[in-house]
């Protein structure tokens, strides 16, 4: 039962075919068997399941969210202690789900992989030589490695969607503000969102709906998508020199598949990408500097080298820079809103390449090309769905973006794509 | 802004950064500043 959907797990428990104890033991056994390789779990807890519709279903939590009775380290030697439980976690717990483990994160959800954190970097279940992506690194490794069906992550510039794409799972970033952010150590509050990484769209949608009922994320999963208009933003990535040819092929195939399902594909133009990434980076670094400057002043030596050097860059920014960045963000939001006035969703890749190798990071942080950060600036909900596997056996993800509070539509489309799309089995690494 | 200005700004903010590490952090800070200066809009900062 550990590999069935969380609804099926809950139904089996309601029918008496499975107990919460059985599922907890199976999860522990799997963690014991696989996580030495995956390196995703940083704290394993004994938690009693409360009564509820999802009683006993285990989940993992990125170690930047507070969970009652469990430590929060934020992947950093500079962090200790924990505050009251995050509302997002508490709502899942109230439904009977069990927060069994805290999962690895890049330090303060910022930069990685790094080797001077309290734990070694999580590994990509599809290939141990490759990173998971971040910053929800442990959440991605744990779900892709079959330890949990669902894990919570946070997404400030792509930190749910990019590791989901790199690891061949689903990553759902809700509308900004849809999930309460309390109990989550912030990185950039105007961009931060809590969202699920999951083994399938249904698991992601069900989990989001429990955390944010008003999203009704799982309400339309079974509806077909015939007649829906999809805006395919091909020019936004296909000519970028950083875009791998296999990503272009995968996205064209995904657009064709959506067309076969009855959706109407229309090429659309989004604003130039480079200024958007610049604006998002300025906002993120300015806010991260404000969040961390006091802590940096008192705990400088306890931060990892890459993290502290990254965080202090925000000190160069002036209020005028941030004001101009926010103006770019508003303009982008208006452009996307206009497109979504006559499209049910936009289609782009999540990342422009498969997961890089660990060896690519030996000389320090490496910029990796994605198409995620602008939708943190605009606040639109977005989901990454596995869409292809490269010749080297690494997953790629397609990103769908919907109107604000359009999670039901987004999950409907993603579910249709997932059901009709290619399936890649389970990774060999860590799952033998 | 120069590397020295950056280092001074960090120390003024109470960050106990060494000169060596401030220099190491400067290229990334300079790239960020370049990005910020290329943003469209009126330069009144």
Coordinates of C-alpha atoms in Angstrom, one line a residue:
Chain A
X1 CA 0.0 0.0 0.0
X2 CA 2.9 2.3 0.4
X3 CA 3.0 3.0 -3.3
X4 CA -0.7 3.7 -3.8
X5 CA -2.3 7.1 -3.8
X6 CA -2.9 8.8 -0.5
X7 CA -6.7 8.5 -1.1
X8 CA -6.3 4.8 -1.6
X9 CA -4.2 4.5 1.5
X10 CA -6.8 6.4 3.5
X11 CA -9.6 4.2 2.0
X12 CA -7.8 1.0 2.9
X13 CA -7.4 2.2 6.5
X14 CA -11.1 3.2 6.6
X15 CA -12.0 -0.2 5.4
X16 CA -9.8 -1.9 8.0
X17 CA -7.5 -3.4 5.4
X18 CA -4.6 -1.4 6.7
X19 CA -3.7 0.3 9.9
X20 CA -1.8 3.5 10.5
X21 CA 0.8 1.4 12.4
X22 CA 1.3 -0.8 9.3
X23 CA 1.8 2.1 7.1
X24 CA 4.2 3.8 9.5
X25 CA 6.2 0.6 9.8
X26 CA 6.4 0.1 6.1
X27 CA 7.5 3.7 5.7
X28 CA 10.2 3.3 8.3
X29 CA 11.4 0.1 6.7
X30 CA 11.7 1.8 3.4
X31 CA 13.5 4.8 4.8
X32 CA 15.9 2.3 6.5
X33 CA 16.5 0.5 3.2
X34 CA 16.9 3.5 0.9
X35 CA 17.7 6.7 2.7
X36 CA 21.4 6.0 3.3
X37 CA 21.7 6.4 -0.4
X38 CA 19.1 9.2 -0.9
X39 CA 20.2 11.3 2.1
X40 CA 16.7 13.0 2.2
X41 CA 15.7 12.5 5.9
X42 CA 17.2 14.8 8.5
X43 CA 14.9 13.9 11.4
X44 CA 12.6 10.9 11.8
X45 CA 9.8 11.2 14.4
X46 CA 7.4 9.0 16.3
X47 CA 4.0 10.6 15.7
X48 CA 0.6 9.3 16.6
X49 CA -2.1 9.7 13.9
X50 CA -5.1 11.8 14.8
X51 CA -8.6 10.8 13.6
X52 CA -9.5 12.2 10.3
X53 CA -10.3 11.4 6.7
X54 CA -6.7 10.8 5.9
X55 CA -5.9 9.1 9.2
X56 CA -2.4 7.6 9.2
X57 CA -1.2 8.7 5.8
X58 CA 2.5 9.7 6.3
X59 CA 4.2 12.7 4.8
X60 CA 7.5 14.5 4.9
X61 CA 8.2 18.1 5.7
X62 CA 11.0 20.3 4.4
X63 CA 13.1 21.3 7.3
X64 CA 12.3 24.9 7.1
X65 CA 8.7 24.4 8.3
X66 CA 8.0 24.1 12.0
X67 CA 6.5 20.8 13.2
X68 CA 5.4 20.4 16.9
X69 CA 7.9 18.2 18.7
X70 CA 10.5 18.2 16.0
X71 CA 13.6 20.4 15.5
X72 CA 13.9 22.9 12.7
X73 CA 17.4 23.4 11.4
X74 CA 16.8 25.1 8.0
X75 CA 19.8 23.1 6.7
X76 CA 22.1 25.4 8.6
X77 CA 24.5 25.3 11.6
X78 CA 23.2 28.9 12.2
X79 CA 19.7 27.8 13.1
X80 CA 18.3 26.1 16.2
X81 CA 14.9 25.8 17.9
X82 CA 11.5 25.8 16.4
X83 CA 8.4 27.9 16.7
X84 CA 4.7 26.9 16.8
X85 CA 3.7 24.3 14.1
X86 CA 3.1 25.7 10.7
X87 CA -0.6 26.0 9.8
X88 CA 0.0 24.1 6.6
X89 CA 1.4 21.1 8.6
X90 CA -1.3 21.5 11.3
X91 CA -4.1 21.3 8.7
X92 CA -2.7 18.0 7.3
X93 CA -2.3 16.7 10.8
X94 CA -5.9 17.6 11.6
X95 CA -7.0 15.5 8.7
X96 CA -5.1 12.6 10.2
X97 CA -1.9 12.8 8.2
X98 CA 1.3 12.1 10.0
X99 CA 4.4 14.3 9.7
X100 CA 6.9 11.5 10.0
X101 CA 10.1 13.1 8.9
X102 CA 11.9 16.4 8.4
X103 CA 13.5 16.5 5.0
X104 CA 16.7 18.1 3.7
X105 CA 16.8 21.6 2.3
X106 CA 19.4 23.8 0.8
X107 CA 20.6 26.1 3.5
X108 CA 17.8 28.5 4.4
X109 CA 16.1 27.4 1.1
X110 CA 18.7 29.5 -0.8
X111 CA 21.7 27.9 -2.4
X112 CA 23.1 24.4 -2.9
X113 CA 24.2 21.8 -3.1
X114 CA 26.8 22.5 -0.3
X115 CA 29.0 20.3 1.8
X116 CA 29.2 22.4 4.9
X117 CA 25.6 22.0 6.0
X118 CA 24.6 19.7 8.9
X119 CA 23.7 17.0 6.4
X120 CA 25.2 16.0 3.1
X121 CA 23.2 16.9 0.0
X122 CA 20.3 14.7 -1.0
X123 CA 20.9 12.6 -4.1
X124 CA 18.7 12.3 -7.2
X125 CA 17.1 8.9 -7.1
X126 CA 17.4 8.6 -10.9
X127 CA 21.2 8.9 -10.7
X128 CA 23.4 9.3 -7.7
X129 CA 25.8 11.5 -9.6
X130 CA 23.2 14.2 -10.1
X131 CA 21.7 16.8 -7.8
X132 CA 18.0 16.8 -6.9
X133 CA 17.7 20.5 -7.4
X134 CA 16.6 22.7 -4.7
X135 CA 15.9 24.1 -2.4
X136 CA 13.3 21.4 -1.5
X137 CA 16.0 18.8 -2.1
X138 CA 15.0 16.2 0.5
X139 CA 11.3 16.5 -0.4
X140 CA 12.1 15.7 -4.0
X141 CA 14.5 12.8 -3.2
X142 CA 12.1 11.3 -0.6
X143 CA 9.1 11.3 -2.9
X144 CA 10.9 10.2 -6.1
X145 CA 12.7 7.5 -4.0
X146 CA 9.3 6.2 -2.8
X147 CA 9.7 7.1 0.9
X148 CA 6.6 9.2 1.0
X149 CA 3.8 9.9 -1.5
X150 CA 3.8 13.5 -0.5
X151 CA 6.2 16.0 1.1
X152 CA 5.9 19.7 1.7
X153 CA 8.3 22.1 0.1
X154 CA 8.6 25.8 -0.3
X155 CA 9.0 27.7 -3.6
X156 CA 10.5 31.1 -3.8
X157 CA 11.9 30.9 -7.3
X158 CA 11.2 27.4 -8.3
X159 CA 12.2 25.4 -5.2
X160 CA 9.2 23.1 -5.4
X161 CA 8.8 22.8 -9.2
X162 CA 12.5 22.5 -10.3
X163 CA 13.4 19.6 -7.9
X164 CA 10.2 17.9 -8.9
X165 CA 11.2 18.2 -12.6
X166 CA 14.7 17.0 -12.0
X167 CA 13.5 14.0 -10.0
X168 CA 10.5 13.0 -12.1
X169 CA 7.7 13.8 -9.7
X170 CA 4.9 16.5 -9.4
X171 CA 5.6 19.9 -7.8
X172 CA 2.7 22.2 -7.2
X173 CA 3.2 25.9 -6.4
X174 CA -0.2 27.4 -5.3
X175 CA -1.3 31.0 -5.7
X176 CA 0.8 33.2 -3.5
X177 CA -1.0 33.5 -0.2
X178 CA -3.3 30.5 -0.7
X179 CA -1.4 28.5 1.9
X180 CA -0.7 30.3 5.2
X181 CA 3.1 30.9 5.5
X182 CA 3.3 31.0 9.3
X183 CA 5.7 28.5 10.8
X184 CA 7.9 28.7 7.7
X185 CA 11.3 30.4 8.0
X186 CA 11.1 33.1 5.2
X187 CA 13.5 33.6 2.4
X188 CA 11.7 36.3 0.4
X189 CA 8.2 36.8 1.8
X190 CA 6.7 38.4 -1.3
X191 CA 7.7 35.3 -3.3
X192 CA 7.6 32.5 -0.8
X193 CA 4.9 29.8 -1.2
X194 CA 4.4 26.4 0.6
X195 CA 3.5 23.6 -1.8
X196 CA 3.4 19.8 -2.1
X197 CA 5.8 17.6 -4.0
X198 CA 4.0 14.4 -4.8
X199 CA 4.2 11.1 -6.6
X200 CA 1.2 12.0 -8.8
X201 CA -1.1 15.0 -9.5
X202 CA -3.9 13.6 -7.5
X203 CA -1.7 13.3 -4.4
X204 CA -0.5 16.9 -4.9
X205 CA -4.1 18.2 -5.4
X206 CA -5.6 16.3 -2.4
X207 CA -2.8 17.6 -0.2
X208 CA -3.1 21.2 -1.3
X209 CA -6.9 21.1 -0.8
X210 CA -6.4 19.9 2.7
X211 CA -3.9 22.8 3.4
X212 CA -6.0 25.3 1.5
X213 CA -9.6 24.1 1.1
X214 CA -10.7 27.2 -0.9
X215 CA -8.4 26.1 -3.7
X216 CA -10.6 23.1 -4.4
X217 CA -7.5 21.7 -6.1
X218 CA -8.8 18.2 -6.4
X219 CA -12.4 19.1 -7.4
X220 CA -12.0 18.7 -11.2
X221 CA -9.4 16.0 -11.6
X222 CA -11.5 13.6 -13.7
X223 CA -12.9 16.2 -16.0
X224 CA -11.6 16.0 -19.6
X225 CA -9.8 18.9 -21.1
X226 CA -11.4 18.9 -24.6
X227 CA -11.9 22.5 -25.9
X228 CA -9.6 24.2 -23.3
X229 CA -7.2 26.6 -24.8
X230 CA -3.5 26.3 -23.8
X231 CA -1.1 29.0 -24.5
X232 CA 2.3 27.5 -25.5
X233 CA 5.0 30.0 -24.8
X234 CA 7.5 28.3 -27.1
X235 CA 9.5 31.5 -27.9
X236 CA 10.1 32.0 -24.2
X237 CA 12.7 29.1 -24.1
X238 CA 13.3 27.4 -27.4
X239 CA 15.8 29.9 -28.7
X240 CA 17.6 30.3 -25.4
X241 CA 21.2 28.9 -25.8
X242 CA 20.9 27.4 -22.4
X243 CA 17.9 25.2 -23.5
X244 CA 18.8 21.6 -24.2
X245 CA 17.4 20.4 -27.5
X246 CA 15.8 17.5 -25.7
X247 CA 13.8 20.0 -23.7
X248 CA 12.4 21.6 -26.8
X249 CA 11.5 18.2 -28.2
X250 CA 9.9 17.2 -24.9
X251 CA 7.8 20.4 -24.8
X252 CA 6.7 20.1 -28.4
X253 CA 5.6 16.5 -27.7
X254 CA 3.8 17.7 -24.6
X255 CA 1.9 20.3 -26.6
X256 CA 1.0 17.7 -29.2
X257 CA -0.2 15.3 -26.5
X258 CA -2.5 18.1 -25.0
X259 CA -3.8 18.6 -28.5
X260 CA -4.6 14.9 -28.9
X261 CA -6.5 15.2 -25.7
X262 CA -8.7 17.8 -27.3
X263 CA -7.1 21.0 -25.9
X264 CA -6.5 23.8 -28.4
X265 CA -2.9 24.8 -28.5
X266 CA -2.0 28.4 -29.4
X267 CA 1.4 29.9 -29.5
X268 CA 1.7 32.9 -27.2
X269 CA 4.4 35.4 -26.5
X270 CA 5.4 36.2 -22.9
X271 CA 7.6 39.2 -22.1
X272 CA 11.4 38.9 -22.6
X273 CA 12.7 36.5 -20.0
X274 CA 16.0 38.1 -19.0
X275 CA 14.5 41.3 -17.4
X276 CA 12.1 39.1 -15.5
X277 CA 14.8 36.9 -14.0
X278 CA 16.7 40.1 -13.2
X279 CA 13.7 41.6 -11.4
X280 CA 12.9 38.4 -9.5
X281 CA 16.6 38.0 -8.4
X282 CA 16.7 41.6 -7.2
X283 CA 13.5 41.2 -5.2
X284 CA 14.6 37.8 -3.8
X285 CA 18.1 39.0 -2.8
X286 CA 16.9 42.3 -1.3
X287 CA 14.3 40.5 0.9
X288 CA 16.6 37.7 1.8
X289 CA 19.2 40.3 3.0
X290 CA 16.6 42.0 5.2
X291 CA 15.5 38.6 6.6
X292 CA 19.0 37.5 7.4
X293 CA 21.1 40.6 8.2
X294 CA 20.7 40.5 12.0
X295 CA 21.4 36.7 12.1
X296 CA 24.4 37.1 9.8
X297 CA 25.8 39.8 12.1
X298 CA 25.6 37.4 15.1
X299 CA 26.2 34.0 13.5
X300 CA 28.3 34.7 10.5
X301 CA 30.7 31.9 11.1
X302 CA 27.9 29.4 11.5
X303 CA 26.4 29.9 8.1
X304 CA 27.7 27.9 5.2
X305 CA 30.2 29.7 3.0
X306 CA 28.1 29.7 -0.1
X307 CA 24.9 30.8 1.7
X308 CA 26.5 33.7 3.6
X309 CA 28.3 35.0 0.5
X310 CA 25.0 34.8 -1.4
X311 CA 23.0 36.5 1.3
X312 CA 25.3 39.5 1.6
X313 CA 25.0 40.3 -2.1
X314 CA 21.6 41.9 -1.3
X315 CA 23.5 44.7 0.6
X316 CA 24.4 46.4 -2.7
X317 CA 20.8 47.1 -3.6
X318 CA 19.1 50.4 -3.2
X319 CA 15.3 51.0 -2.7
X320 CA 15.1 52.3 -6.2
X321 CA 16.4 49.0 -7.6
X322 CA 13.7 47.1 -5.7
X323 CA 11.0 49.6 -6.8
X324 CA 11.9 49.1 -10.5
X325 CA 12.0 45.3 -10.0
X326 CA 8.5 45.4 -8.5
X327 CA 7.3 47.5 -11.5
X328 CA 8.6 44.8 -13.8
X329 CA 6.8 42.2 -11.7
X330 CA 3.5 44.1 -11.9
X331 CA 3.9 44.4 -15.7
X332 CA 4.6 40.7 -16.0
X333 CA 1.6 39.9 -13.9
X334 CA -0.6 42.0 -16.1
X335 CA 0.7 40.3 -19.3
X336 CA 0.1 36.8 -17.9
X337 CA -3.4 37.8 -16.7
X338 CA -4.2 39.1 -20.1
X339 CA -3.1 35.8 -21.7
X340 CA -5.0 33.8 -19.1
X341 CA -8.1 35.8 -20.0
X342 CA -8.5 33.7 -23.1
X343 CA -6.3 30.6 -22.2
X344 CA -7.0 28.0 -19.5
X345 CA -3.3 27.7 -18.9
X346 CA 0.1 28.5 -20.2
X347 CA 2.7 25.8 -21.1
X348 CA 6.4 26.1 -20.6
X349 CA 9.3 23.9 -19.5
X350 CA 10.1 23.9 -15.8
X351 CA 13.8 23.7 -16.3
X352 CA 15.9 24.1 -19.5
X353 CA 18.0 21.1 -18.8
X354 CA 17.9 17.8 -16.8
X355 CA 19.5 17.8 -13.4
X356 CA 23.2 18.8 -13.4
X357 CA 25.9 16.6 -11.9
X358 CA 27.3 17.2 -8.4
X359 CA 30.7 17.6 -10.1
X360 CA 29.5 20.7 -11.8
X361 CA 29.4 22.4 -8.4
X362 CA 32.9 21.6 -7.3
X363 CA 34.1 25.2 -7.8
X364 CA 31.0 26.8 -6.2
X365 CA 27.4 27.7 -7.0
X366 CA 26.3 27.2 -10.6
X367 CA 23.4 29.0 -12.3
X368 CA 20.9 26.6 -13.8
X369 CA 18.4 27.8 -16.4
X370 CA 14.7 27.5 -15.4
X371 CA 11.4 29.2 -16.2
X372 CA 10.0 29.3 -12.7
X373 CA 10.9 32.6 -10.9
X374 CA 8.6 35.0 -12.9
X375 CA 5.5 33.1 -11.6
X376 CA 6.6 33.7 -8.1
X377 CA 6.7 37.4 -8.9
X378 CA 3.3 37.3 -10.5
X379 CA 1.8 35.0 -7.9
X380 CA 0.2 32.6 -10.4
X381 CA -0.3 29.0 -9.4
X382 CA 2.0 26.6 -11.4
X383 CA 2.6 22.9 -11.5
X384 CA 5.5 20.8 -12.9
X385 CA 4.6 17.4 -14.3
X386 CA 7.0 14.8 -15.6
X387 CA 6.9 14.8 -19.4
X388 CA 10.0 13.1 -20.7
X389 CA 13.1 11.1 -19.9
X390 CA 16.4 12.0 -21.5
X391 CA 18.6 9.5 -23.3
X392 CA 20.7 9.4 -20.1
X393 CA 17.8 8.5 -18.0
X394 CA 17.1 11.8 -16.4
X395 CA 13.6 13.3 -16.1
X396 CA 12.3 16.5 -17.5
X397 CA 9.2 18.5 -16.4
X398 CA 6.5 20.5 -18.1
X399 CA 5.2 23.5 -16.3
X400 CA 1.5 24.6 -16.5
X401 CA 0.5 28.0 -15.2
X402 CA -3.1 29.1 -14.5
X403 CA -5.0 32.2 -13.3
X404 CA -4.8 33.2 -9.7
X405 CA -6.8 30.8 -7.6
X406 CA -7.1 28.5 -10.6
X407 CA -5.7 25.4 -8.9
X408 CA -8.7 23.2 -9.8
X409 CA -8.2 24.0 -13.5
X410 CA -4.4 23.6 -13.2
X411 CA -4.7 20.2 -11.6
X412 CA -7.3 19.1 -14.0
X413 CA -5.0 19.8 -16.9
X414 CA -2.0 18.3 -15.2
X415 CA -3.9 15.2 -14.3
X416 CA -5.0 14.7 -17.9
X417 CA -1.5 15.2 -19.1
X418 CA -0.2 12.7 -16.5
X419 CA -2.7 10.1 -17.3
X420 CA -2.1 10.3 -21.1
X421 CA 1.6 10.9 -21.0
X422 CA 4.5 8.6 -20.9
X423 CA 5.3 6.7 -17.7
X424 CA 8.8 6.1 -16.6
X425 CA 8.5 3.5 -13.9
X426 CA 10.5 4.0 -10.7
X427 CA 14.2 4.9 -10.4
X428 CA 16.6 2.1 -9.8
X429 CA 18.9 4.0 -7.5
X430 CA 17.9 3.7 -3.9
X431 CA 14.8 1.6 -4.8
X432 CA 16.3 -1.8 -5.3
Chain B
X1 CA 30.2 50.8 -6.0
X2 CA 33.6 49.2 -5.6
X3 CA 34.7 46.0 -3.7
X4 CA 35.9 48.3 -1.0
X5 CA 32.6 50.1 -0.8
X6 CA 30.8 46.7 -0.5
X7 CA 33.1 45.6 2.2
X8 CA 32.5 48.8 4.2
X9 CA 28.8 48.5 3.7
X10 CA 28.8 45.0 5.2
X11 CA 30.9 46.1 8.2
X12 CA 28.6 49.1 8.7
X13 CA 25.7 46.6 8.9
X14 CA 27.6 44.8 11.6
X15 CA 28.6 41.8 9.5
X16 CA 31.9 40.4 10.8
X17 CA 33.2 39.6 7.4
X18 CA 37.0 39.5 6.7
X19 CA 38.5 41.5 3.9
X20 CA 39.3 38.3 2.1
X21 CA 35.7 37.0 2.3
X22 CA 34.2 40.3 1.3
X23 CA 36.5 40.2 -1.8
X24 CA 35.3 36.6 -2.5
X25 CA 31.6 37.7 -2.3
X26 CA 32.1 40.8 -4.4
X27 CA 31.9 39.3 -7.9
X28 CA 28.4 37.9 -7.2
X29 CA 27.4 41.2 -5.6
X30 CA 28.6 43.1 -8.6
X31 CA 26.7 40.8 -10.9
X32 CA 23.6 41.5 -8.9
X33 CA 24.2 45.2 -9.0
X34 CA 24.7 45.0 -12.8
X35 CA 21.4 43.2 -13.1
X36 CA 19.6 45.7 -10.9
X37 CA 21.1 48.7 -12.9
X38 CA 19.8 47.1 -16.2
X39 CA 16.2 47.0 -15.0
X40 CA 13.9 49.2 -17.0
X41 CA 12.6 52.3 -15.3
X42 CA 13.8 55.7 -14.1
X43 CA 17.2 55.7 -12.4
X44 CA 16.4 57.7 -9.3
X45 CA 18.3 55.6 -6.9

